[in-house]
XYZ file of C-alpha atoms in Angstrom:
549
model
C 50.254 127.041 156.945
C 47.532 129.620 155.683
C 45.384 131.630 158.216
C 42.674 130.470 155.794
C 43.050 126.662 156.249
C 43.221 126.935 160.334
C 40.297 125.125 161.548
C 37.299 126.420 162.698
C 37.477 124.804 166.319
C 41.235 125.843 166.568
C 39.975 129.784 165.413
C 37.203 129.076 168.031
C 39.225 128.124 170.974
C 41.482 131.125 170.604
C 38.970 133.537 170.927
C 38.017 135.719 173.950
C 36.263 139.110 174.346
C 37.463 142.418 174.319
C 34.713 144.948 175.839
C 36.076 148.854 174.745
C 33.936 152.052 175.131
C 34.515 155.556 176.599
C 36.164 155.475 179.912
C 37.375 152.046 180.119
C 40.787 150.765 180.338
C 43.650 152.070 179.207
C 45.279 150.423 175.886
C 47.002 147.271 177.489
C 45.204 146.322 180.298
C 43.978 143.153 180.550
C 40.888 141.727 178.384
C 39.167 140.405 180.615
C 36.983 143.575 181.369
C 33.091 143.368 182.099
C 30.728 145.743 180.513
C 29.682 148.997 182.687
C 26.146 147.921 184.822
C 23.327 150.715 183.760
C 22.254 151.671 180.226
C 26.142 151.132 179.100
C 26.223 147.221 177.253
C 22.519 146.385 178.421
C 21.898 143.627 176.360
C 17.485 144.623 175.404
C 18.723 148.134 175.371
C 21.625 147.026 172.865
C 19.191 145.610 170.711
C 16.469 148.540 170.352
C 19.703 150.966 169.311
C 20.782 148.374 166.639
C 16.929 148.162 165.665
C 16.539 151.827 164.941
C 19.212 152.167 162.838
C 18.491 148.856 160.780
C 15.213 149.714 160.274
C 16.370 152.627 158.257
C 18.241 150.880 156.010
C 15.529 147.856 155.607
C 12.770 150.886 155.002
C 14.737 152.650 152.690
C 15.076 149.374 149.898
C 11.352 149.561 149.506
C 9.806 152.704 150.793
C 11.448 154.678 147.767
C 9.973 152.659 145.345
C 6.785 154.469 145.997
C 8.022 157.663 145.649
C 10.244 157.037 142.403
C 7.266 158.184 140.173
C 6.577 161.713 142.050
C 10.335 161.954 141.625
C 10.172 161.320 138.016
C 8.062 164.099 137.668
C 9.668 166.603 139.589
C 12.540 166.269 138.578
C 11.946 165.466 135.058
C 14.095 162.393 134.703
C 14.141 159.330 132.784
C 12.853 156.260 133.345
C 16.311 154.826 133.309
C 17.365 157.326 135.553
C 14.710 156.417 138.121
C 15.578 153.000 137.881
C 18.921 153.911 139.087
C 17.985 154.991 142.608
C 16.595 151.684 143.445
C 20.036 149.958 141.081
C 22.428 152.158 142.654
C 21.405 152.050 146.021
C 21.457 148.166 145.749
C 24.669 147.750 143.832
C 26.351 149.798 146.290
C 24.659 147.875 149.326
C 25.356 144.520 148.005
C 29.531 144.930 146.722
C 30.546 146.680 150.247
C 28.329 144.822 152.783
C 31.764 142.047 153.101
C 33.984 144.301 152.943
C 32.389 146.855 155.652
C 31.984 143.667 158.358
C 35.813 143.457 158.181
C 36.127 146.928 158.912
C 33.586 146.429 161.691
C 35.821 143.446 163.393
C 38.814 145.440 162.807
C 37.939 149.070 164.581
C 34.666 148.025 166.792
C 31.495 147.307 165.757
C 30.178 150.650 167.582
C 31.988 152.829 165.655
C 31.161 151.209 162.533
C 27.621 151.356 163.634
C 27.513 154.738 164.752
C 29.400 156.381 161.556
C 26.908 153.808 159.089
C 23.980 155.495 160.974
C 25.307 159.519 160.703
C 26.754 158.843 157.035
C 23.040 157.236 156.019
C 21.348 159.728 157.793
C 22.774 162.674 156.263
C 22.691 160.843 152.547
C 18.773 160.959 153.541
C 18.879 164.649 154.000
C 20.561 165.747 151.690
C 18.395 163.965 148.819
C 15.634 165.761 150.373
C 17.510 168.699 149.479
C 18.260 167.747 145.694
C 17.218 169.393 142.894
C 18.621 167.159 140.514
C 18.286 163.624 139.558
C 21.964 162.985 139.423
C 22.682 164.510 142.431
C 19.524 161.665 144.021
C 21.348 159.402 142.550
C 24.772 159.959 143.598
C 23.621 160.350 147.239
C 21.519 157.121 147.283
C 24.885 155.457 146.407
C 26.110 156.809 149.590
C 23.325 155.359 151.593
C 24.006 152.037 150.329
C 27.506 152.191 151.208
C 26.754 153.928 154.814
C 24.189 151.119 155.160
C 26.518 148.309 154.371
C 28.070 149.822 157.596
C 25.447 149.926 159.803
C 24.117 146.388 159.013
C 26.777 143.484 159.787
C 27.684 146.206 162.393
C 24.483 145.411 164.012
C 25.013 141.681 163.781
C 28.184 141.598 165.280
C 26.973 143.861 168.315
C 24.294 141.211 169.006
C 26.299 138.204 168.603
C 28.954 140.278 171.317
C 26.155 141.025 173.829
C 23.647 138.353 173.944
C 24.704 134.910 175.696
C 23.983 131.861 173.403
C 20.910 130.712 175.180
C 19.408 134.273 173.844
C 21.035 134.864 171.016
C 18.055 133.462 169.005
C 15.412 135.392 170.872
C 17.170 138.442 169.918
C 17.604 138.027 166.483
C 14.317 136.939 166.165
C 13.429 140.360 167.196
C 15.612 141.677 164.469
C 14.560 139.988 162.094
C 10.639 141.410 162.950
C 12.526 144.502 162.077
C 14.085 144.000 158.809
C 10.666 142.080 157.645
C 8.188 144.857 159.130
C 10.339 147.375 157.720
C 10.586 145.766 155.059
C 7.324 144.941 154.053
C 5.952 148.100 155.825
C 7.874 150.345 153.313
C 5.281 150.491 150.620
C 2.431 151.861 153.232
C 4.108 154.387 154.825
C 5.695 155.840 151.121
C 2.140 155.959 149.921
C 0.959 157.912 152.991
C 3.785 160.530 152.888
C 4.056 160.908 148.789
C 0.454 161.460 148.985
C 0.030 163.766 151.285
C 3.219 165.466 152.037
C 5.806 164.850 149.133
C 8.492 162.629 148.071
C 11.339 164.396 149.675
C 9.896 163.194 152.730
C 10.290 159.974 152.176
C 13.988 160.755 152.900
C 13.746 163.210 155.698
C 12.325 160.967 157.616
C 15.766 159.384 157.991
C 17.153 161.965 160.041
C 15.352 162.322 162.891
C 15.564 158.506 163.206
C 19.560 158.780 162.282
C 19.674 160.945 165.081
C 17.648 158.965 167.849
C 19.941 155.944 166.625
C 23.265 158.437 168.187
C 21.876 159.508 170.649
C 21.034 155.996 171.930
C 24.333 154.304 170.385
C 26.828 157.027 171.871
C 24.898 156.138 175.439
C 23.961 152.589 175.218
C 26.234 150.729 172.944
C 29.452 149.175 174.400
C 31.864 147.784 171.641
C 33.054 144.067 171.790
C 36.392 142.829 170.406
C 37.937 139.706 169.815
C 41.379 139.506 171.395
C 42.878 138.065 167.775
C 40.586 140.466 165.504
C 42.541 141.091 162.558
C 45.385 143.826 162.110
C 46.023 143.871 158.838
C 43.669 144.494 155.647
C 43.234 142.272 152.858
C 43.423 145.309 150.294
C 43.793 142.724 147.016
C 41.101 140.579 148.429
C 38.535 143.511 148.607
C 39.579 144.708 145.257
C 38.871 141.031 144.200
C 35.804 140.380 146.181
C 34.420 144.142 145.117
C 34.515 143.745 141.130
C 33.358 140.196 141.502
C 30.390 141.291 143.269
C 29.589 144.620 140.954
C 30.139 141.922 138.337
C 27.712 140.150 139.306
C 25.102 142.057 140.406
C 25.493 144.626 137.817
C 24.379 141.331 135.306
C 21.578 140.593 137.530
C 20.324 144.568 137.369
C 21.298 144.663 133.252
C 19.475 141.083 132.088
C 16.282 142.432 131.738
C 16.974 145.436 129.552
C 20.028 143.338 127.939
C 18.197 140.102 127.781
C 19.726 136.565 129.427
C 20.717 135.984 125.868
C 23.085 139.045 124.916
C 26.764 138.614 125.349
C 27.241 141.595 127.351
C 24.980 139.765 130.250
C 27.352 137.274 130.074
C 30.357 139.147 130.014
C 29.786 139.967 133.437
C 28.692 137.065 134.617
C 31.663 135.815 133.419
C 33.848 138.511 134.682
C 32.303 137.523 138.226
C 32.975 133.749 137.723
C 37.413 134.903 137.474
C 36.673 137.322 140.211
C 35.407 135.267 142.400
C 38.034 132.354 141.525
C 40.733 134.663 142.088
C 39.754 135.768 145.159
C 39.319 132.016 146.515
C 42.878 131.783 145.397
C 44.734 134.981 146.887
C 42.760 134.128 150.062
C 44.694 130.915 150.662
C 48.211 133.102 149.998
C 47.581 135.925 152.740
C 48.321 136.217 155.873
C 44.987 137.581 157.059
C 42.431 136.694 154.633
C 39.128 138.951 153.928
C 37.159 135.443 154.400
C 39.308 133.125 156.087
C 38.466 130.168 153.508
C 38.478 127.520 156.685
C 34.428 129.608 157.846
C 32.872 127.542 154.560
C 34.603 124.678 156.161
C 31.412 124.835 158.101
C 28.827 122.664 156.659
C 26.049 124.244 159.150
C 27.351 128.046 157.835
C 27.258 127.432 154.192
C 23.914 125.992 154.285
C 22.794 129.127 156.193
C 23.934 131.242 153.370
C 22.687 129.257 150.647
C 19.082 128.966 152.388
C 19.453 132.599 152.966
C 20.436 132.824 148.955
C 17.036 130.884 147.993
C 14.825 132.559 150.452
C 15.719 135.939 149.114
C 15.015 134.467 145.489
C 11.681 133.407 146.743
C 10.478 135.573 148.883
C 11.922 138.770 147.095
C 11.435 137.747 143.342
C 8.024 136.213 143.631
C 6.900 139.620 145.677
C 8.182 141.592 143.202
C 5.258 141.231 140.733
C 3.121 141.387 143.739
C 2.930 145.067 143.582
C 2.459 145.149 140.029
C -0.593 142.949 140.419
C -2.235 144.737 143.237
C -1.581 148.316 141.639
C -2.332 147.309 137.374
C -4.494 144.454 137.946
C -6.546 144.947 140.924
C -6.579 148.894 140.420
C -5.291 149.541 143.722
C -3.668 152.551 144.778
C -0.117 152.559 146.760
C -1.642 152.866 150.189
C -4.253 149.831 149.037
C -2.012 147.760 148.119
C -0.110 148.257 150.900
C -2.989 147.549 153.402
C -3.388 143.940 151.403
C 0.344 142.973 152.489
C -0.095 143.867 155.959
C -1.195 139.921 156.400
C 2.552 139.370 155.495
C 3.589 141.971 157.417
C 1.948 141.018 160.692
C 3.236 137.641 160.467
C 6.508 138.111 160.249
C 5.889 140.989 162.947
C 4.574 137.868 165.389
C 6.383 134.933 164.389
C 10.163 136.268 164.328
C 10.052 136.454 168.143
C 7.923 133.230 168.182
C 10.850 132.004 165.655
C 13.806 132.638 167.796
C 11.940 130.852 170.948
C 11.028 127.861 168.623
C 14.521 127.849 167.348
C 16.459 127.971 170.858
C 14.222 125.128 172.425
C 14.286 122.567 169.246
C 17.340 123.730 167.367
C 17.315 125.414 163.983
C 16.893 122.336 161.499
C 12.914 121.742 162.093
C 11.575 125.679 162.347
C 13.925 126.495 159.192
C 12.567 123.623 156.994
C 9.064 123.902 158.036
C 9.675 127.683 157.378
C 10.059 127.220 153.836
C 7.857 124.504 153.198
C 5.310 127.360 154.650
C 6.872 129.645 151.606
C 6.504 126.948 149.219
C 3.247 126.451 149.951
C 2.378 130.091 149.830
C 4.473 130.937 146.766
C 1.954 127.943 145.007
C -1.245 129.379 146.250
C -0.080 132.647 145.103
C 0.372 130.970 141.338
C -3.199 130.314 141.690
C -4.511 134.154 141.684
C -6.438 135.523 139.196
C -7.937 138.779 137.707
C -11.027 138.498 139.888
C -9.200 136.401 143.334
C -11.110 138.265 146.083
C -8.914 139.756 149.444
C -9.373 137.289 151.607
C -7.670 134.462 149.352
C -5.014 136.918 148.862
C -4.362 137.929 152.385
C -4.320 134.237 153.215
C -1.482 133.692 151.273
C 0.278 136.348 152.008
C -0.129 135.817 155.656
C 0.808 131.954 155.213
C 4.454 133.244 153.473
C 5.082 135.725 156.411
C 4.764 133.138 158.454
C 6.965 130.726 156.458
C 9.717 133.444 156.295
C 10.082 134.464 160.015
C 11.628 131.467 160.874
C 14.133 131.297 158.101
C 14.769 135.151 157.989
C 16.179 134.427 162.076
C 17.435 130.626 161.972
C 19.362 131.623 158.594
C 20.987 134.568 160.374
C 21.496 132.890 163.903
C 23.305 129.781 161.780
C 25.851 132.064 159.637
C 26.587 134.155 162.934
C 26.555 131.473 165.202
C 29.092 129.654 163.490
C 31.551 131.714 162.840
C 34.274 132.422 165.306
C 33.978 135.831 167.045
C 36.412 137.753 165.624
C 35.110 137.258 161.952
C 31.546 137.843 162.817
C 31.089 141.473 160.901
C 32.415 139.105 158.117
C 29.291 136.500 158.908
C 26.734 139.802 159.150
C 27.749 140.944 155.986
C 27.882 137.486 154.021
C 24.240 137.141 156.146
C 23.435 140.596 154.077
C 25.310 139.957 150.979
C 23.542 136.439 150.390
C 19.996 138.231 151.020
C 21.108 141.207 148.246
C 22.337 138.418 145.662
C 19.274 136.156 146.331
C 16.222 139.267 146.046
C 18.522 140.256 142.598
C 18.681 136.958 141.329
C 14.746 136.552 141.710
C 14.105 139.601 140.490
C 16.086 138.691 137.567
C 15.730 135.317 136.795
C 11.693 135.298 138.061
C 11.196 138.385 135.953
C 12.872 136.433 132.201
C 10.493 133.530 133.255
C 7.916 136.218 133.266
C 8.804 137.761 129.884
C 9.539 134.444 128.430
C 5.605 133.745 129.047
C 4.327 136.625 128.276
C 6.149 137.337 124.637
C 4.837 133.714 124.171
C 0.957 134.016 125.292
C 0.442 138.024 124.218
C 0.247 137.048 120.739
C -2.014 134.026 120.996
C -4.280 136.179 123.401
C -4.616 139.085 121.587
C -5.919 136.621 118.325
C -8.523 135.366 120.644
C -9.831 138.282 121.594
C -10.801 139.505 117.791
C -8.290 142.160 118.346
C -6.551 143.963 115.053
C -2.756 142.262 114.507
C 0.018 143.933 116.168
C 3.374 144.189 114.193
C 6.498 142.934 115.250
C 7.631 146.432 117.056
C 4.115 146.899 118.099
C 4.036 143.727 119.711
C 7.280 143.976 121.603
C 6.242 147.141 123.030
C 2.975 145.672 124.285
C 4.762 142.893 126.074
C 6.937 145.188 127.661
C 3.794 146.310 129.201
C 1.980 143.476 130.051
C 5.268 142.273 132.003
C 4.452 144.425 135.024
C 0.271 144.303 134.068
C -0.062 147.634 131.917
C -2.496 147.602 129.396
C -0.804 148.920 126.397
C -3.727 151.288 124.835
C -2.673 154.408 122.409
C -4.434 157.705 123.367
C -7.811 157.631 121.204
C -8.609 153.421 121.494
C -12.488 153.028 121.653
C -13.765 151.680 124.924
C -15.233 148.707 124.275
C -11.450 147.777 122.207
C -9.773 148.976 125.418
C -11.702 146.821 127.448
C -10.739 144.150 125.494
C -7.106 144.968 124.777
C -7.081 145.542 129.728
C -8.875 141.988 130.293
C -5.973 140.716 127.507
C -3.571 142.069 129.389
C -4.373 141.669 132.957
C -4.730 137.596 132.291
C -1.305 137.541 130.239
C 0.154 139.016 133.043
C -1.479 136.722 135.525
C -0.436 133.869 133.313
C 3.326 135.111 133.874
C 2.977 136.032 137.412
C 1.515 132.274 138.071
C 4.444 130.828 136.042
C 7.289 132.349 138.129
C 5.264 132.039 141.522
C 6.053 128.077 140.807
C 9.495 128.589 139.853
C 9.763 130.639 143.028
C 7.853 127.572 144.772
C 10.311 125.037 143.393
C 13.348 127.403 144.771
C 11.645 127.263 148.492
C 11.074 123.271 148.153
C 15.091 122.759 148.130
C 15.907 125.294 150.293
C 13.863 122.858 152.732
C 16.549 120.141 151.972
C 19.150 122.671 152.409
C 17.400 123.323 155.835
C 18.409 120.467 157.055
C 22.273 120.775 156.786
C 22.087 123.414 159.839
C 22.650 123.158 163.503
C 23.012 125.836 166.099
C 25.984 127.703 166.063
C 28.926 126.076 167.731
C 30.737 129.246 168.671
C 28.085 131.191 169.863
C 28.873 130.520 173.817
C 32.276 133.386 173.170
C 29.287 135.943 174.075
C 27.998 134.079 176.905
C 30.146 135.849 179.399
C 29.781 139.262 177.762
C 26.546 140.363 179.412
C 24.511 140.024 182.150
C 20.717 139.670 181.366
């Protein structure tokens, strides 16, 4: 029989720990070893190393969003070039982050860790350095693949080192640093664009690369499973890899392609066999990629589907955010910014709260209540307006941070916790993959809702307003515009017709925005039936003897 139809609980009962790290035993001694008392495999230490380095890589997929436009300039790209250091960095995150937890449970997840941190680091510096786009580019691809490194790595060290009865306290605390990061990006690249410049938006990376070392070469002790895999699954990446790119490459394309064009669907399609293929070769091979038998799981599936349609949610519906703040409200970066730090705080104080709730009631309750909080939110948000004043706004806002805290750990403690230990760099990165395929998918499918309504409002709008018809090329141009709240006015307009043509197209936008924040609601409303197909993990006691807290 298959590796990848052995069940979980047999997988489970096989597994013991492995503890490796300068100085300790010689190959073939026994594995029963203890980690080194001190600094060495401290559990709270383990978890501030692992935090510096993630929050790099959380920073970084939002932070250079605010710089893209100096960078335009400078370096006098294209706007399709620009849009291919947030794409590539993304695409490359998203089709390796599998593939690099493997190599994580097959070498250590310190080493992993520690080369994902120097690779990303260095990426970070050397952009700084660029004087071309393509070279910006080309480098931000490395970061993405670096970071899909460092971030199951991270998971896997903190499923190795805390005992279960802390495991959820811990990544609570992580997940406060993916969301702060997260969230936080946007403030701190307006502060350092404006008044430094946008290469320092990267080379701020490297003194935090090198803190992450410093403290991972002293702290960090690696865990192995006694039966982590040998062998590599070399078809199966292959497989898995141009699925993925398949996919999200679709996802990225659809808006300038449009859902209808047959090259959108070429790759969706092309995603659908690679995927199918892969599900297939992985029952053949000795040592699967994904040992089929993990989505055996009921409680681990659901975690990665919730984690699917919270990124959908939570990513898509704040994606127009910004554009709303910035075009409609007239905010600058570092205003707009300040507005989210309601979202920012609460995810800063309820991921801890999250992992405390979680370990005392179990994940079902915190995780469905969590995204009844996001449904909620994601509705009141479909209610802004043109004139909706701050403190409406920051009330939402705050309301989904503290709908997503919960989810953002339970999700992650579910997929982790039930997987065995020796596949859980495979369980980090399908916890990162599902997160990169939700935020893509809401980006992609939230933004055609909001084209869809605004190609079929603009024209009705602009009639109403007494303003002079638009032709058909005209008119598609505008929309293209109004889709992220630009007011399309050629150099010259009169004021009192630009007036008219802003207040047409701040409420078209709004229109679309409110249209998508209730798809996005609808999304969060069954991921809180989803919720409740979770449990705590069942194989999350294989760390309990790993540390001493």
């Amino acid at each position: 029989m298959s590796v990848a139809v052995i069940s979980l609980e047999r997988m489970t009962s096989q597994t013991t720990i492995k503890t490796t790290g300068p100085g300790d035993r010689p190959p073939g001694a026994p594995s029963d070893a203890r980690p080194a008392k001190g600094l060495r495999g401290h559990p709270w230490f383990t978890l501030f190393t692992v935090a510096v380095g993630v929050m790099m890589v959380a920073l970084d997929g939002t932070i250079v969003a605010i710089a893209n436009p100096a960078i335009q300039k400078d370096l006098s790209a294209s706007f399709a070039e620009v849009q291919w250091i947030t794409n590539g960095y993304f695409l490359a995150l998203a089709v390796s982050l599998i593939t690099a937890g493997k190599l994580g449970d097959r070498f250590g997840h310190r080493q992993t860790f520690l080369i994902g941190v120097v690779g990303f680091a260095a990426a970070s510096g050397v952009i700084g350095l660029s004087s071309s786009i393509a070279a910006v580019v080309v480098f931000r691809v490395l970061q993405g693949l670096f970071g899909a490194l460092l971030m199951p790595a991270a998971l896997g060290l903190l499923r190795a080192t805390f005992p279960a009865e802390k495991l959820n306290m811990a990544i609570g605390i992580w997940g406060m640093v993916v969301g702060a990061s997260t969230a936080g990006g946007p403030i701190l690249g307006g502060v350092l664009v404006e008044h430094v410049n946008w290469q320092s938006v990267f080379f701020i990376n490297v003194p935090v690369g090198i803190l992450a070392v410093v403290l991972g070469v002293l702290i960090l002790l690696d865990h192995r499973a006694e039966n982590a895999p040998r062998s590599f699954d070399i078809l199966g990446i292959v497989l898995l890899s141009a699925a993925m790119f398949c996919l999200v490459w679709a996802l990225i394309k659809a808006p300038e392609w449009g859902w209808g064009d047959g090259r959108t669907w070429l790759f969706i399609a092309g995603s659908v066999v690679g995927f199918a293929l892969f599900a297939f070769w992985e029952t053949k091979v000795k040592e699967p990629l994904i040992p089929l038998a993990l989505f055996r799981s009921v409680p681990l599936s659901a975690g990665v589907m919730l984690m699917v349609l919270m990124a959908i949610a939570f990513m898509g519906g704040l994606f127009f955010v910004t554009f709303y703040l910035q075009n409609v409200h007239d905010m600058s970066p570092i205003d707009a910014g300040l507005h989210l730090l309601p979202l920012t705080g609460m995810m800063i104080v309820g991921s801890p709260l999250a992992g405390a709730m979680i370990t005392k009631l179990g994940p079902r309750i915190p995780l469905a209540g969590g995204m009844a909080a996001t449904a909620i939110a994601m509705y009141g948000m479909s209610t802004l307006d043109t004139d909706t004043g701050s403190a409406v706004m920051s009330l939402w806002f705050a309301l989904l941070g503290l709908g997503l805290a919960p989810v953002m750990v339970g999700a992650t403690e579910v997929i982790v916790g039930n997987a065995p230990m020796e596949l859980s760099g495979v369980a980090g990165g399908l916890q990162q993959a599902a997160m990169q395929i939700g935020g893509s998918l809401g980006t992609a499918v939230l933004g055609a809702v909001m084209a869809s309504k605004v190609d079929s409002d603009l024209a009705g709008n602009w009639t109403s307003a007494g303003l002079p018809p638009l032709t058909a090329a005209q008119e598609a141009q505008a929309s293209e515009a109004v889709q992220v709240g630009v007011a399309p006015l050629a150099p010259g307009t009169p004021d009192a017709i630009a007036a008219k043509i802003t207040d047409v197209a701040r409420d078209t936008f709004v229109s679309g925005m409110s249209l998508a924040s209730l798809v996005a609601a609808g999304v969060a409303v069954v991921a809180v039936f989803v919720a409740f197909l979770t449990k705590r993990g069942e194989n999350a006691e294989a760390g309990a003897g790993a540390a001493h807290i």
